[in-house]
C-alpha cells in the first residue's frame, strides 16, 4: 500500500493525537465522533487515518493494516508488542494501572494471609504478572468493561483497572491500594513499513518527538 496509514482509536487517543498530527502538518478531514467512516482522509493526499478499537491498534500495525498507530501502554502490555517497533512515549492519555478494593476491605491482610484473591479485570496478562511477582494467588475473572461493578456485587475482592481522576472509584466506594504501572500512549510502527517508508515515517517520528512529553522526562526536570 502506497502512502501512510495511521491507526487511531476514537475518544481521548484521537483528541490528544490532534496536536501531534498538526505538528507534522496533518489535519484530519473529518471528526470520527460524528462521522461513521472508518477511513478518514487528511489534508495530505498520501496520509490517511483508520479508526479502530483502542485494543486493536497494535494488531492492525503488527499485521500491516496500518504503518503506524498510537496505543496506550496498557494495551501494548496486554498485546505483548510482537512485531512492533516502539520508538516513542508520547506522554498523552495518561493514567495509572491500579489494584482497587471496596472501602474497608483489608487488602494487606488478604494478601498476607496467602488466601486466593478474586480479581476482576480486562487486563488479564498485566494482572497475572503483577500478582505472580508478589507471590499472591489469584483467581482472575475476565471482564470487558465496568470492572468497578464486580466487587460491588460480590463477584470479586479486587479489580485491576485504569485510574485517572479517581472519580469512578470514589463514586463506587472503591479505593486504590496498589499502583501497577504508570500509563501513557506510545507510538508504534510496523517493522516492514519502517524499512520501506523510512523517510516519511522518520519525518512523522521527528514531528511527534518535538511535542511529546514522555513520562520519563518528568524525572529529569
Ligand atoms: O472504550 P473501548 O472499550 O472502545 O476501549 P478503551 O476503553 O480501551 O478505549 P478508551 O478510548 O476509553 O481509552 C484509550 C486509552 O486511553 C487506554 O488504553 C488508556 O491507555 C488511556 N486512558 C487514560 C484511559 C484512561 N485514562 C481512563 N481513565 N482509559 C480508560 N480510562 C477509564 C478507566 O478504565 C475507568 O473506567 O476511565 C475510568 C476511570 O477514570 P477516572 O477519571 O474516573 O479515574
Ligand atoms: Mg473506554
Short mmCIF file of C-alpha atoms and ligand atoms in Angstrom, two decimals:
data_model
loop_
_atom_site.label_atom_id
_atom_site.label_comp_id
_atom_site.label_asym_id
_atom_site.label_seq_id
_atom_site.Cartn_x
_atom_site.Cartn_y
_atom_site.Cartn_z
CA UNK A 1 0.00 0.00 0.00
CA UNK A 2 1.40 3.38 -1.01
CA UNK A 3 1.14 6.34 1.31
CA UNK A 4 0.93 6.25 5.06
CA UNK A 5 -1.89 4.73 7.13
CA UNK A 6 -2.23 5.75 10.79
CA UNK A 7 -4.33 3.65 13.22
CA UNK A 8 -6.07 5.60 15.99
CA UNK A 9 -8.96 4.99 18.36
CA UNK A 10 -11.82 7.45 18.86
CA UNK A 11 -12.10 9.48 22.02
CA UNK A 12 -9.16 10.51 24.14
CA UNK A 13 -6.44 8.99 21.94
CA UNK A 14 -7.74 10.74 18.81
CA UNK A 15 -8.25 14.06 20.60
CA UNK A 16 -4.82 14.02 22.25
CA UNK A 17 -3.17 12.99 18.97
CA UNK A 18 -4.55 16.03 17.07
CA UNK A 19 -1.74 18.38 18.22
CA UNK A 20 0.89 15.77 17.28
CA UNK A 21 -0.59 15.42 13.80
CA UNK A 22 -0.77 19.22 13.50
CA UNK A 23 2.95 19.46 14.28
CA UNK A 24 3.54 17.13 11.29
CA UNK A 25 1.24 19.31 9.14
CA UNK A 26 -1.56 16.72 9.12
CA UNK A 27 -5.19 17.76 9.62
CA UNK A 28 -7.94 15.08 9.62
CA UNK A 29 -10.67 15.80 7.05
CA UNK A 30 -13.44 14.58 9.36
CA UNK A 31 -14.23 14.12 13.04
CA UNK A 32 -14.52 10.41 13.93
CA UNK A 33 -17.05 11.24 16.68
CA UNK A 34 -19.59 12.47 14.14
CA UNK A 35 -18.54 10.51 11.06
CA UNK A 36 -19.28 6.82 10.60
CA UNK A 37 -16.37 6.40 8.23
CA UNK A 38 -13.64 4.01 9.31
CA UNK A 39 -11.11 5.50 6.91
CA UNK A 40 -10.63 9.24 7.25
CA UNK A 41 -8.67 11.32 4.78
CA UNK A 42 -6.42 14.20 5.70
CA UNK A 43 -5.23 17.44 4.09
CA UNK A 44 -2.26 15.40 2.84
CA UNK A 45 -3.37 13.11 0.00
CA UNK A 46 -0.79 10.45 0.92
CA UNK A 47 -1.84 10.23 4.59
CA UNK A 48 -5.00 8.51 5.87
CA UNK A 49 -6.28 7.59 9.31
CA UNK A 50 -8.12 4.38 10.18
CA UNK A 51 -10.42 4.33 13.23
CA UNK A 52 -10.21 1.09 15.25
CA UNK A 53 -10.88 -0.08 18.81
CA UNK A 54 -8.11 1.03 21.20
CA UNK A 55 -7.14 -2.58 21.90
CA UNK A 56 -6.98 -3.38 18.15
CA UNK A 57 -4.39 -0.68 17.30
CA UNK A 58 -1.32 -2.93 17.90
CA UNK A 59 -2.91 -5.73 15.87
CA UNK A 60 -3.55 -3.50 12.83
CA UNK A 61 0.02 -2.21 12.96
CA UNK A 62 1.55 -5.66 13.55
CA UNK A 63 -0.23 -7.14 10.52
CA UNK A 64 0.41 -4.17 8.23
CA UNK A 65 -3.18 -2.84 8.17
CA UNK A 66 -1.55 0.40 9.28
CA UNK A 67 2.04 1.64 9.08
CA UNK A 68 1.86 3.23 12.49
CA UNK A 69 -0.52 3.76 15.36
CA UNK A 70 -0.89 5.22 18.81
CA UNK A 71 -1.78 2.92 21.69
CA UNK A 72 -1.84 3.04 25.49
CA UNK A 73 0.92 1.22 27.34
CA UNK A 74 -1.87 -0.86 28.94
CA UNK A 75 -2.96 -2.08 25.51
CA UNK A 76 0.64 -2.76 24.45
CA UNK A 77 1.39 -4.72 27.64
CA UNK A 78 -1.67 -6.91 27.02
CA UNK A 79 -0.87 -7.35 23.32
CA UNK A 80 2.76 -8.25 24.01
CA UNK A 81 4.24 -5.92 21.38
CA UNK A 82 5.31 -8.67 18.94
CA UNK A 83 6.31 -7.29 15.52
CA UNK A 84 6.08 -3.69 16.68
CA UNK A 85 8.73 -1.02 16.87
CA UNK A 86 8.03 1.32 19.82
CA UNK A 87 10.32 4.33 19.44
CA UNK A 88 8.47 6.97 21.42
CA UNK A 89 6.46 7.54 24.58
CA UNK A 90 4.14 10.40 23.60
CA UNK A 91 3.08 11.18 27.17
CA UNK A 92 -0.60 11.56 26.18
CA UNK A 93 -3.71 9.85 27.62
CA UNK A 94 -2.00 9.44 30.96
CA UNK A 95 -3.36 7.36 33.81
CA UNK A 96 -2.27 4.66 36.23
CA UNK A 97 -2.92 0.91 36.30
CA UNK A 98 -4.10 0.20 39.84
CA UNK A 99 -5.42 -2.51 42.12
CA UNK A 100 -8.61 -1.28 43.81
CA UNK A 101 -10.83 -2.78 46.50
CA UNK A 102 -14.06 -1.82 48.31
CA UNK A 103 -13.64 0.77 51.09
CA UNK A 104 -12.90 -1.07 54.32
CA UNK A 105 -11.52 -4.22 52.66
CA UNK A 106 -8.20 -5.13 54.32
CA UNK A 107 -6.08 -5.72 51.22
CA UNK A 108 -2.76 -6.02 53.05
CA UNK A 109 -4.24 -8.69 55.28
CA UNK A 110 -5.91 -10.55 52.41
CA UNK A 111 -2.63 -10.65 50.52
CA UNK A 112 -0.56 -11.62 53.57
CA UNK A 113 -2.82 -14.49 54.57
CA UNK A 114 -1.86 -16.34 51.42
CA UNK A 115 -5.52 -16.96 50.59
CA UNK A 116 -6.66 -16.76 46.99
CA UNK A 117 -7.74 -13.31 45.91
CA UNK A 118 -10.56 -12.96 43.37
CA UNK A 119 -9.67 -10.24 40.87
CA UNK A 120 -11.89 -8.96 38.05
CA UNK A 121 -10.20 -7.21 35.15
CA UNK A 122 -9.97 -6.54 31.43
CA UNK A 123 -6.17 -6.78 31.79
CA UNK A 124 -5.52 -10.49 32.36
CA UNK A 125 -1.82 -10.51 31.38
CA UNK A 126 -0.95 -7.46 33.44
CA UNK A 127 -2.86 -8.74 36.48
CA UNK A 128 -1.44 -12.27 36.22
CA UNK A 129 2.12 -10.96 36.00
CA UNK A 130 1.66 -8.44 38.81
CA UNK A 131 0.27 -10.91 41.35
CA UNK A 132 2.71 -13.64 40.32
CA UNK A 133 5.62 -11.26 41.01
CA UNK A 134 4.19 -10.65 44.51
CA UNK A 135 3.64 -14.36 45.07
CA UNK A 136 -0.11 -13.80 45.57
CA UNK A 137 -2.51 -16.50 44.40
CA UNK A 138 -5.34 -15.07 42.32
CA UNK A 139 -8.44 -16.25 40.54
CA UNK A 140 -8.85 -13.92 37.58
CA UNK A 141 -12.26 -13.06 36.14
CA UNK A 142 -12.17 -11.59 32.65
CA UNK A 143 -14.45 -8.61 32.02
CA UNK A 144 -14.69 -6.27 29.02
CA UNK A 145 -15.62 -3.09 30.92
CA UNK A 146 -17.15 -1.56 34.07
CA UNK A 147 -14.80 -3.57 36.27
CA UNK A 148 -15.81 -1.33 39.20
CA UNK A 149 -19.08 -3.22 39.45
CA UNK A 150 -17.60 -6.66 40.17
CA UNK A 151 -16.70 -6.13 43.87
CA UNK A 152 -19.99 -4.28 44.50
CA UNK A 153 -22.00 -7.38 43.58
CA UNK A 154 -19.70 -9.77 45.42
CA UNK A 155 -18.15 -11.24 42.29
CA UNK A 156 -14.57 -10.30 43.18
CA UNK A 157 -12.46 -8.99 46.07
CA UNK A 158 -10.48 -6.58 43.91
CA UNK A 159 -10.18 -5.13 40.43
CA UNK A 160 -7.27 -4.16 38.23
CA UNK A 161 -8.19 -1.08 36.18
CA UNK A 162 -7.00 2.28 34.90
CA UNK A 163 -7.50 5.30 37.13
CA UNK A 164 -7.09 8.92 36.10
CA UNK A 165 -9.12 11.37 38.21
CA UNK A 166 -10.19 8.68 40.68
CA UNK A 167 -13.84 9.81 40.37
CA UNK A 168 -15.10 6.45 39.10
CA UNK A 169 -13.59 4.59 42.06
CA UNK A 170 -14.94 7.16 44.51
CA UNK A 171 -18.46 7.07 43.07
CA UNK A 172 -18.49 3.31 43.58
CA UNK A 173 -16.94 3.28 47.07
CA UNK A 174 -13.70 1.70 45.95
CA UNK A 175 -10.15 2.71 46.88
CA UNK A 176 -6.89 2.21 45.01
CA UNK A 177 -4.47 0.19 47.10
CA UNK A 178 -1.55 -0.50 44.77
CA UNK A 179 -0.04 1.01 41.65
CA UNK A 180 1.00 -1.49 38.97
CA UNK A 181 2.28 0.90 36.29
CA UNK A 182 2.22 4.49 35.08
CA UNK A 183 0.46 4.53 31.70
CA UNK A 184 0.70 6.84 28.71
CA UNK A 185 0.27 6.33 24.98
CA UNK A 186 3.12 5.31 22.68
CA UNK A 187 3.86 5.47 19.01
CA UNK A 188 4.05 2.02 17.40
CA UNK A 189 5.37 1.27 13.94
CA UNK A 190 5.20 -1.73 11.63
CA UNK A 191 8.76 -3.01 11.20
CA UNK A 192 8.47 -3.67 7.46
CA UNK A 193 6.94 -0.22 6.88
CA UNK A 194 9.83 1.33 8.72
CA UNK A 195 12.24 -0.22 6.23
CA UNK A 196 10.20 0.58 3.11
CA UNK A 197 8.89 4.04 4.06
CA UNK A 198 11.72 5.18 6.28
CA UNK A 199 11.84 8.76 5.03
CA UNK A 200 8.16 9.54 5.51
CA UNK A 201 7.99 7.73 8.87
CA UNK A 202 11.16 9.41 10.10
CA UNK A 203 9.53 12.79 9.36
CA UNK A 204 6.47 11.85 11.43
CA UNK A 205 8.56 10.49 14.31
CA UNK A 206 10.58 13.69 14.45
CA UNK A 207 7.47 15.88 14.43
CA UNK A 208 5.84 13.77 17.18
CA UNK A 209 9.06 13.81 19.24
CA UNK A 210 9.06 17.64 19.20
CA UNK A 211 5.71 17.81 21.02
CA UNK A 212 5.85 14.56 23.02
CA UNK A 213 6.01 14.81 26.82
CA UNK A 214 7.29 11.38 27.81
CA UNK A 215 6.71 10.17 31.39
CA UNK A 216 10.46 9.80 31.98
CA UNK A 217 11.03 13.46 31.08
CA UNK A 218 9.45 14.46 34.39
CA UNK A 219 12.23 12.80 36.33
CA UNK A 220 14.93 14.93 34.77
CA UNK A 221 13.13 18.28 35.19
O1 LIG B 1 -13.79 2.18 25.19
P1 LIG B 1 -13.32 0.96 24.44
O2 LIG B 1 -13.76 -0.32 25.06
O3 LIG B 1 -13.52 1.03 22.96
O4 LIG B 1 -11.74 0.91 24.55
P2 LIG B 1 -10.85 1.59 25.64
O5 LIG B 1 -11.60 1.80 26.92
O6 LIG B 1 -9.60 0.78 25.70
O7 LIG B 1 -10.56 2.98 24.92
P3 LIG B 1 -10.53 4.43 25.51
O8 LIG B 1 -10.61 5.33 24.33
O9 LIG B 1 -11.52 4.58 26.61
O10 LIG B 1 -9.07 4.50 26.15
C1 LIG B 1 -7.94 4.53 25.32
C2 LIG B 1 -6.70 4.61 26.17
O11 LIG B 1 -6.73 5.79 26.99
C3 LIG B 1 -6.50 3.48 27.16
O12 LIG B 1 -5.95 2.34 26.54
C4 LIG B 1 -5.55 4.11 28.18
O13 LIG B 1 -4.22 3.93 27.76
C5 LIG B 1 -5.90 5.60 28.11
N1 LIG B 1 -6.62 6.11 29.31
C6 LIG B 1 -6.22 7.20 30.02
C7 LIG B 1 -7.73 5.63 29.87
C8 LIG B 1 -8.00 6.43 30.99
N2 LIG B 1 -7.05 7.41 31.04
C9 LIG B 1 -9.15 6.14 31.83
N3 LIG B 1 -9.39 6.83 32.82
N4 LIG B 1 -8.54 4.59 29.55
C10 LIG B 1 -9.62 4.34 30.32
N5 LIG B 1 -9.96 5.06 31.45
C11 LIG B 1 -11.19 4.62 32.18
C12 LIG B 1 -10.89 3.57 33.26
O14 LIG B 1 -10.87 2.27 32.70
C13 LIG B 1 -12.06 3.75 34.24
O15 LIG B 1 -13.21 3.07 33.82
O16 LIG B 1 -11.81 5.70 32.87
C14 LIG B 1 -12.32 5.24 34.15
C15 LIG B 1 -11.60 5.90 35.30
O17 LIG B 1 -11.45 7.27 35.09
P4 LIG B 1 -11.43 8.26 36.36
O18 LIG B 1 -11.08 9.58 35.78
O19 LIG B 1 -12.79 8.24 36.95
O20 LIG B 1 -10.39 7.77 37.33
MG1 LIG B 2 -13.24 3.14 27.24
#
